[in-house]
Coordinates of C-alpha atoms in Angstrom, one line a residue:
X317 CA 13.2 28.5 29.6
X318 CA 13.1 26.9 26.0
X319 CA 12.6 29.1 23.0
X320 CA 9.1 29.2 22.5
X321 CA 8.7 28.3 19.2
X322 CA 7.3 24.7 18.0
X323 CA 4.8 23.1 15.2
X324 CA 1.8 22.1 17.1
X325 CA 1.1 19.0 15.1
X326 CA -3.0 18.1 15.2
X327 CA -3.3 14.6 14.4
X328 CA -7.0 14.5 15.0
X329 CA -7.0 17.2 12.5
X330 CA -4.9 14.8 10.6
X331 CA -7.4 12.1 10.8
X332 CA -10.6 14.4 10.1
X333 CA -9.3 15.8 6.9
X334 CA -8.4 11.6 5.6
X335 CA -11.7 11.3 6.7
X336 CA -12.8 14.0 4.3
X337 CA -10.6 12.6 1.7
X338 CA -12.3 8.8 2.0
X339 CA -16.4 10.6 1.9
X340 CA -15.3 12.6 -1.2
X341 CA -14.5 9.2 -2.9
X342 CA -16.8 6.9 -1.0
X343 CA -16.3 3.6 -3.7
X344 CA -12.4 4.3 -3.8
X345 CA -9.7 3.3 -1.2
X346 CA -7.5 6.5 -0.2
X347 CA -3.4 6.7 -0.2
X348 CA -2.0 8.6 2.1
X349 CA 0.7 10.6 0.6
X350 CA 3.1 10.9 3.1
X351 CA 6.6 11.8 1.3
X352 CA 9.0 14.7 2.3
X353 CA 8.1 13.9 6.4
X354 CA 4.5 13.9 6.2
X355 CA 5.1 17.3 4.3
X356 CA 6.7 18.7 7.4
X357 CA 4.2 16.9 9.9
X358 CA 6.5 13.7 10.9
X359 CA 6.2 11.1 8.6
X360 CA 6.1 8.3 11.1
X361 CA 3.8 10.1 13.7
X362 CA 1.4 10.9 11.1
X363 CA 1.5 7.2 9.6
X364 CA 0.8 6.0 12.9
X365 CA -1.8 8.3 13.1
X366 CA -3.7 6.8 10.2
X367 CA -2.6 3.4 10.3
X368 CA -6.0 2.3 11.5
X369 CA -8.1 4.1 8.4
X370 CA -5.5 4.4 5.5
X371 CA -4.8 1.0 4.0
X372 CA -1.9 2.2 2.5
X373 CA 0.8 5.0 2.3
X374 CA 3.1 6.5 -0.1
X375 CA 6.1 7.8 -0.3
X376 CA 8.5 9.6 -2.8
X377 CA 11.7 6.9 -2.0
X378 CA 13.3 4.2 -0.8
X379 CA 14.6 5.6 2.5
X380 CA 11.3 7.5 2.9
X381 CA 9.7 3.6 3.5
X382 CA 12.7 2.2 5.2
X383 CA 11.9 5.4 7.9
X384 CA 8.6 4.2 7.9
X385 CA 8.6 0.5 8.7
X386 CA 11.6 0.9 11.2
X387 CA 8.8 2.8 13.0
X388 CA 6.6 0.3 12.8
X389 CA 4.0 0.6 10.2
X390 CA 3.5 -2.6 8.2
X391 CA 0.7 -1.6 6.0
X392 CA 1.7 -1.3 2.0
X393 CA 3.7 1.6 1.0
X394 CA 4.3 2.8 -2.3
X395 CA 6.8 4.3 -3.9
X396 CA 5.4 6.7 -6.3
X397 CA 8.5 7.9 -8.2
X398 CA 9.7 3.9 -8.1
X399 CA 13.2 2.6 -7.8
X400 CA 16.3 4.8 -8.4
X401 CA 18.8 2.5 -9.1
X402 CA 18.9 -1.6 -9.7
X403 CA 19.8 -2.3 -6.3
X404 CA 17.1 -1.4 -5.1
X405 CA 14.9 -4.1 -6.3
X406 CA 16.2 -6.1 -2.9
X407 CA 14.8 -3.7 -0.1
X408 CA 12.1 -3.0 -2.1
X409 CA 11.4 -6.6 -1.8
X410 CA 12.5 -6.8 1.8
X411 CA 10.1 -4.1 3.5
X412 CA 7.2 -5.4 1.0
X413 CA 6.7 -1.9 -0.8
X414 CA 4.8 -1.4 -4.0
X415 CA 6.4 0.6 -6.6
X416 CA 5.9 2.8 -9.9
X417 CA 7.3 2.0 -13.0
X418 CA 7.8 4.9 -14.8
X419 CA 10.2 4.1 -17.6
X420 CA 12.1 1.5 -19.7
X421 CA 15.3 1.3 -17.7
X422 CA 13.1 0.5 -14.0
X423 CA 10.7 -2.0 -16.3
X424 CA 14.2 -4.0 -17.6
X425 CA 15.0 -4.1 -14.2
X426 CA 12.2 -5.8 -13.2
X427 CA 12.0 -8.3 -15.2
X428 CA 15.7 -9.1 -14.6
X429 CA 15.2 -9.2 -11.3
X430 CA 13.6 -12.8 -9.7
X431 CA 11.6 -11.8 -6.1
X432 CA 10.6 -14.6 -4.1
X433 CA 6.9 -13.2 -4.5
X434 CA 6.2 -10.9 -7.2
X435 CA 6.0 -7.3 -6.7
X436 CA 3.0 -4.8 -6.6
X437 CA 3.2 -2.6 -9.4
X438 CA 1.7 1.2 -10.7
X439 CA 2.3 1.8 -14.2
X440 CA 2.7 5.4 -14.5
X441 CA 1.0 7.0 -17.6
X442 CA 2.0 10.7 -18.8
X443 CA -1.4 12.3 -19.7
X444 CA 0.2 15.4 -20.2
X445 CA 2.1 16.8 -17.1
X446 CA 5.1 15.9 -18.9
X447 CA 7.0 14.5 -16.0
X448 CA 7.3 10.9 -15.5
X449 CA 5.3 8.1 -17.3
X450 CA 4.7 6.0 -20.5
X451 CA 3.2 7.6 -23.1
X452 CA -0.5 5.9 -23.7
X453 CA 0.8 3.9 -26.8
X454 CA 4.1 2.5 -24.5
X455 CA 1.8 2.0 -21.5
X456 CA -0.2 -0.3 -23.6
X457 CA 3.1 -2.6 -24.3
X458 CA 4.1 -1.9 -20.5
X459 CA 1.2 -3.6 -19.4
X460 CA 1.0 -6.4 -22.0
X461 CA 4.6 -7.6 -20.6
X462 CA 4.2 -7.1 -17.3
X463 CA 0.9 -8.7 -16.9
X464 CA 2.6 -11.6 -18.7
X465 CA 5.5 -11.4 -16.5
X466 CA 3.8 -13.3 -13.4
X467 CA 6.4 -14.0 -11.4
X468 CA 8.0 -10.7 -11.4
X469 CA 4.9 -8.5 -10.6
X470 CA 1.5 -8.6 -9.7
X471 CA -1.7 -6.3 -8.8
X472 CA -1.0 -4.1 -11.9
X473 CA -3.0 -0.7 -11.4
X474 CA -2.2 2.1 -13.8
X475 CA -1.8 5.7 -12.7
X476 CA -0.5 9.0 -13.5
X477 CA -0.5 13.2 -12.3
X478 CA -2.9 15.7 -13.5
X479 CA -1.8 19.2 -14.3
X480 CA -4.9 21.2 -13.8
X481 CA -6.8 19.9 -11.8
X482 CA -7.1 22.6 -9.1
X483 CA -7.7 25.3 -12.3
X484 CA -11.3 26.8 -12.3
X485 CA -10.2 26.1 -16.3
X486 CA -11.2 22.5 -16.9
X487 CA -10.3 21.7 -20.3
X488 CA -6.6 20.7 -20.0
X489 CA -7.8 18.6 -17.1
X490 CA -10.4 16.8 -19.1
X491 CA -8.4 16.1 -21.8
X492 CA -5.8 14.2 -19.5
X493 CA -8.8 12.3 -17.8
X494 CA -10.2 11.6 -21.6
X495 CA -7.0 10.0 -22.2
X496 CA -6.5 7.7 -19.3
X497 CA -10.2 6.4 -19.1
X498 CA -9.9 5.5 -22.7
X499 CA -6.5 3.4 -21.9
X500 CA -8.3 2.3 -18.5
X501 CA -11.1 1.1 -20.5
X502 CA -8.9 -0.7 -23.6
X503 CA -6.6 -2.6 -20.6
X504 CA -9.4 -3.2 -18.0
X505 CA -7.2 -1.7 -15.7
X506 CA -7.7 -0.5 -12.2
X507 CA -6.6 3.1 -12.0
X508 CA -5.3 6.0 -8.9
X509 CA -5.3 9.4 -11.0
X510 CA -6.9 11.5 -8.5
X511 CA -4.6 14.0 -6.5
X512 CA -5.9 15.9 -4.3
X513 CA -7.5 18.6 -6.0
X514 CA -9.3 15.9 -8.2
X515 CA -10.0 14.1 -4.8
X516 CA -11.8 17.5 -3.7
X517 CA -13.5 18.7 -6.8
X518 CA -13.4 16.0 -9.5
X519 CA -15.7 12.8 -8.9
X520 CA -15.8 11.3 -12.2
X521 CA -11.5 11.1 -11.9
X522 CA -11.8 8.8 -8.9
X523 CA -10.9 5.2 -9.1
X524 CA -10.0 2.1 -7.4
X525 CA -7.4 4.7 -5.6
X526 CA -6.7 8.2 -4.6
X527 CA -3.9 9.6 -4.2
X528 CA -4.8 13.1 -1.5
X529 CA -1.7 14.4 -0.6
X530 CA -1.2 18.4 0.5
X531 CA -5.1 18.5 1.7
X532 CA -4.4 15.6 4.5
X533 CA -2.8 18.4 6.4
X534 CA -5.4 21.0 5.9
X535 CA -4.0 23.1 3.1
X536 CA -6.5 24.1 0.5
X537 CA -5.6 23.2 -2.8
X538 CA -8.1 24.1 -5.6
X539 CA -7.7 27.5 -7.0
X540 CA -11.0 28.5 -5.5
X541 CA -12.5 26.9 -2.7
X542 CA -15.5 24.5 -2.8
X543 CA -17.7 23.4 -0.3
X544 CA -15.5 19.9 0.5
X545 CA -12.3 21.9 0.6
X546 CA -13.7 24.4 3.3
X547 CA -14.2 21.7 5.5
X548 CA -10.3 21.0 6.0
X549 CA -8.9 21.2 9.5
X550 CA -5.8 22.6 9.7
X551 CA -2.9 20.4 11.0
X552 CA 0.2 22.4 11.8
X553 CA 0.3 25.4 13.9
X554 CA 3.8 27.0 13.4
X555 CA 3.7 28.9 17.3
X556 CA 5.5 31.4 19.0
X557 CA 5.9 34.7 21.6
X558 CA 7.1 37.7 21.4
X559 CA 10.6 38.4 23.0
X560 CA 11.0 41.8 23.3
X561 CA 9.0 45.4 22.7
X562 CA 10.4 48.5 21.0
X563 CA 8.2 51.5 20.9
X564 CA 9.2 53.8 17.8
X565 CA 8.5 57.1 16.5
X566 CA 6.6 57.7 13.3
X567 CA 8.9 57.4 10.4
X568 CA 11.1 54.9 12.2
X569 CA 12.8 52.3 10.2
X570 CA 12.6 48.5 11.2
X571 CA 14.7 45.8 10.4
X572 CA 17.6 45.1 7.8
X573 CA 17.3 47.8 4.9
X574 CA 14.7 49.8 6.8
X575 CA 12.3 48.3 4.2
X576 CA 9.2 49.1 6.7
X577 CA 9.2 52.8 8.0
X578 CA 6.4 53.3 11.0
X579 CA 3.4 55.4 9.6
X580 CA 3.1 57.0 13.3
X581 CA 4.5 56.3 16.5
X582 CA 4.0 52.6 16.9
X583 CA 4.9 49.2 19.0
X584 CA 6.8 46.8 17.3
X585 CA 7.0 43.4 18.4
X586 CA 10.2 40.8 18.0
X587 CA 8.9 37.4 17.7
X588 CA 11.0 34.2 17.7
X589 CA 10.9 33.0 14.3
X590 CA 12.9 33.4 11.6
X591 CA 14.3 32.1 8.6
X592 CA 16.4 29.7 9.8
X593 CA 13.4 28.3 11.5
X594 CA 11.8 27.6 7.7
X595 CA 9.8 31.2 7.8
X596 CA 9.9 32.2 4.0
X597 CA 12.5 35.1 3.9
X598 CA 10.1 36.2 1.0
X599 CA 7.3 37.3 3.3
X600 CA 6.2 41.1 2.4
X601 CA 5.2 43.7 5.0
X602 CA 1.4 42.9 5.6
X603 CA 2.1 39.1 5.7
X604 CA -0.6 38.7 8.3
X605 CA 0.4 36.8 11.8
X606 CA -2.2 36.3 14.5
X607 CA -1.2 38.2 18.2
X608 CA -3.2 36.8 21.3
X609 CA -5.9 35.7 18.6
X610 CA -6.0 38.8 16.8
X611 CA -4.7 39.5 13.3
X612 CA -1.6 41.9 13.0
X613 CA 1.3 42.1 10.2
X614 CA 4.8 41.7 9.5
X615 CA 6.7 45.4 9.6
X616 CA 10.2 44.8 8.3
X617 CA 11.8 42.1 6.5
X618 CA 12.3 38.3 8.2
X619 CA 15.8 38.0 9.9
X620 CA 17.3 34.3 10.3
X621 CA 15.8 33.8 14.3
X622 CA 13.7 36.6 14.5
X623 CA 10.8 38.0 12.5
X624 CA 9.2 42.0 13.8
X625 CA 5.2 42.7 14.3
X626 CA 3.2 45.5 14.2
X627 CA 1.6 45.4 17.8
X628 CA 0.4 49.1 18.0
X629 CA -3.1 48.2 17.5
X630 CA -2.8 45.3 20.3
X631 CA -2.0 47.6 23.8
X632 CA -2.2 44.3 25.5
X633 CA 0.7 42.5 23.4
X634 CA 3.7 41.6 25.3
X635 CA 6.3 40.0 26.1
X636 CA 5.4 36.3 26.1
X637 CA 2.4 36.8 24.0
X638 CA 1.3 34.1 22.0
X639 CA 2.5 34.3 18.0
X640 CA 0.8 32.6 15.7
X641 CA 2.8 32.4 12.1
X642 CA -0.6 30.2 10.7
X643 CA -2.7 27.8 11.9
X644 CA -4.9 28.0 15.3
X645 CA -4.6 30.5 17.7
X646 CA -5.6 29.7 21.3
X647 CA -8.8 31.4 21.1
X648 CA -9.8 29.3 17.9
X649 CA -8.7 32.3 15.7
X650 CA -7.4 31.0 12.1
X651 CA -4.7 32.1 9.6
X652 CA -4.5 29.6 7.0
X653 CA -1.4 28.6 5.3
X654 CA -2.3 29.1 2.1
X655 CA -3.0 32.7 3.1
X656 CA 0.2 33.3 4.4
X657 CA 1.6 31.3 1.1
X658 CA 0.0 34.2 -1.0
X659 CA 1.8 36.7 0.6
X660 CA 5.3 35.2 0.0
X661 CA 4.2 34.5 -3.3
X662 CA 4.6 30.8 -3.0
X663 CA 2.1 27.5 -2.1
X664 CA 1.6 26.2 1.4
X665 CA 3.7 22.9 0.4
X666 CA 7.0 24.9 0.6
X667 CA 6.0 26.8 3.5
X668 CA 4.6 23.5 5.4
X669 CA 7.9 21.0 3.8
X670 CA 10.6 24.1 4.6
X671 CA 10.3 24.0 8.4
X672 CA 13.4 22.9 9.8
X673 CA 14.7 20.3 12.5
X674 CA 15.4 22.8 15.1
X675 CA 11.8 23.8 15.2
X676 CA 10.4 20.9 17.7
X677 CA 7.1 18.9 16.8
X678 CA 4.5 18.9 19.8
X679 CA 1.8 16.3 18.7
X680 CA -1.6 15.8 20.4
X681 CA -4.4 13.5 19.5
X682 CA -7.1 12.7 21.5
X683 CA -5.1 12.6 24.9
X684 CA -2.3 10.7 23.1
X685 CA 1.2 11.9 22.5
X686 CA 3.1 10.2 20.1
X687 CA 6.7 8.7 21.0

């Protein structure tokens, strides 16, 4: 008997929440960020998922794409942090990506370079996250060359990150968007700024593109929920059982350190899952898990295979009951990953990106089962 815990990978969930993505932003076409496997999810199985709605992808690297079209998707890809090194330039030109220019060594690269057909090309602006991109005043020159430089690029569209845009604050956020519509508007440029907080909440920052990334897999990114964002579907279920049942007496300690001590005489349940599995060793006692469909907590702190439940309100938990660390349980019961996030005070994206190989991916869509 296999160890019981896998990701249960929705793809139908997948497609619903792109969905969502495209009616939020019903003039502009939608990227699907895909980068760092699909956030967890399987890059390739989740490409192929969308490959009949997305009309493009994107991806953080070279060997991101290359994964990619050896799988079989041909649609455009782009590579939003651009090329690492000069050499690059040739597979880039190979699989037929589109790429970021972001600073003045990757534009004199460019130009050096001579492509058969000229490539695709996102000028990346730094409106204030202070992380990659022109300033406004370079991105001006940027463009000027490149759009003169027609054999070496083409389909110029300018871009760049907001900071804020999940805050309930908006005033850092409109400030970035006050900058790039004012560049937009003096270089009659086509523009993808909106992430997807912006994607969810922020209509007037949509463009010719969007860029929604985390809330494809049903995490909710704005700092408080709006009616759009409440409508995500959930993608991942991280899903296991309970291995084994030790019945305790109050004051008990459980697991390393005895951080948890039992408040009366209680059942504790051992559930396969652990940090070595990607569980965030971080998680508190309370970290809510959902047992046969019903919510319960971690008692003690997360060992690497194994992680210890309180079960003593659930007389009918077991061995071999169903474990649910978020996501859906089998009686349509929900514990959202940004829930548990809060409780191991991080964000769902390290939580969703941190689960390792040895936990397998069980996909399901529609009757279909990805290969």
């Amino acid at each position: 008997m296999a160890r019981p815990l896998i990701a249960d990978i929705d793809l139908d969930a997948l497609r619903q929440n792109y969905r969502l993505a495209r009616d939020q932003a019903p003039h502009s076409r939608a990227i699907a960020v895909i980068k760092a496997d699909a956030y967890g999810h399987g890059a390739v199985a989740c490409a192929r998922a969308l490959q009949d709605m997305a009309p493009a992808f994107a991806v953080a690297c070279l060997e991101e794409a290359q994964i990619l079209r050896e799988g079989g998707i041909t649609a455009p890809i782009m590579l939003l942090e651009g090329i690492f090194e000069v050499t690059e330039l040739e597979r880039v030109e190979a699989l037929g990506l589109w790429i970021t220019v972001h600073t003045d060594w990757q534009l004199e690269a460019l130009l050096a370079y001579r492509p058969v057909r000229p490539i695709p090309v996102w000028v990346k602006v730094d409106s204030g996250m202070h992380r990659l991109g022109f300033s406004p005043e370079q991105a001006e020159a940027v463009w000027a060359c490149l759009a003169a430089a027609t054999d070496r690029a083409c389909d110029l569209h300018l871009m760049s990150h907001f900071a804020t845009a999940d805050a309930l604050e908006p005033g850092y956020f409109r400030r970035q968007l006050e900058l790039l519509d004012d560049l937009a508007v003096r270089l009659e440029a086509p523009t993808c700024f909106a992430n997807s907080p912006a994607t969810l909440a922020w209509p007037e920052a949509h463009g010719a593109w969007n860029r929604p990334g985390v809330m494809l897999y049903g995490s909710d990114p704005l700092e408080a929920s709006n009616e759009a964002s409440r409508r995500l579907a959930p993608v991942m279920t991280l899903r296991s059982a309970i291995i084994a049942v030790r019945e305790i007496a109050r004051g008990e300690p459980v697991g390393y350190a005895g951080r948890w001590k039992a408040p009366r005489p209680s059942r504790i349940g051992v559930v396969a899952c652990g940090y070595g599995d990607g569980y965030d060793r971080h998680a508190v006692d309370g970290t809510p898990v959902l047992v046969n469909g019903q919510r319960t907590t971690i008692a003690g702190k997360v060992s690497m295979d194994m992680l210890t439940v309180d079960i003593t309100d659930i007389p009918e938990a077991d061995i071999g009951s169903e474990v649910v660390l978020w996501g859906r349980a089998a009686n349509g019961a929900l514990l959202s990953v940004d829930e548990v996030g809060r409780h191991c005070d991080t964000i769902s994206y390290t939580l969703l990106t941190g689960v390792l190989p040895r936990v397998p991916r069980r996909y399901h869509q529609a009757g279909i089962t990805p290969q």
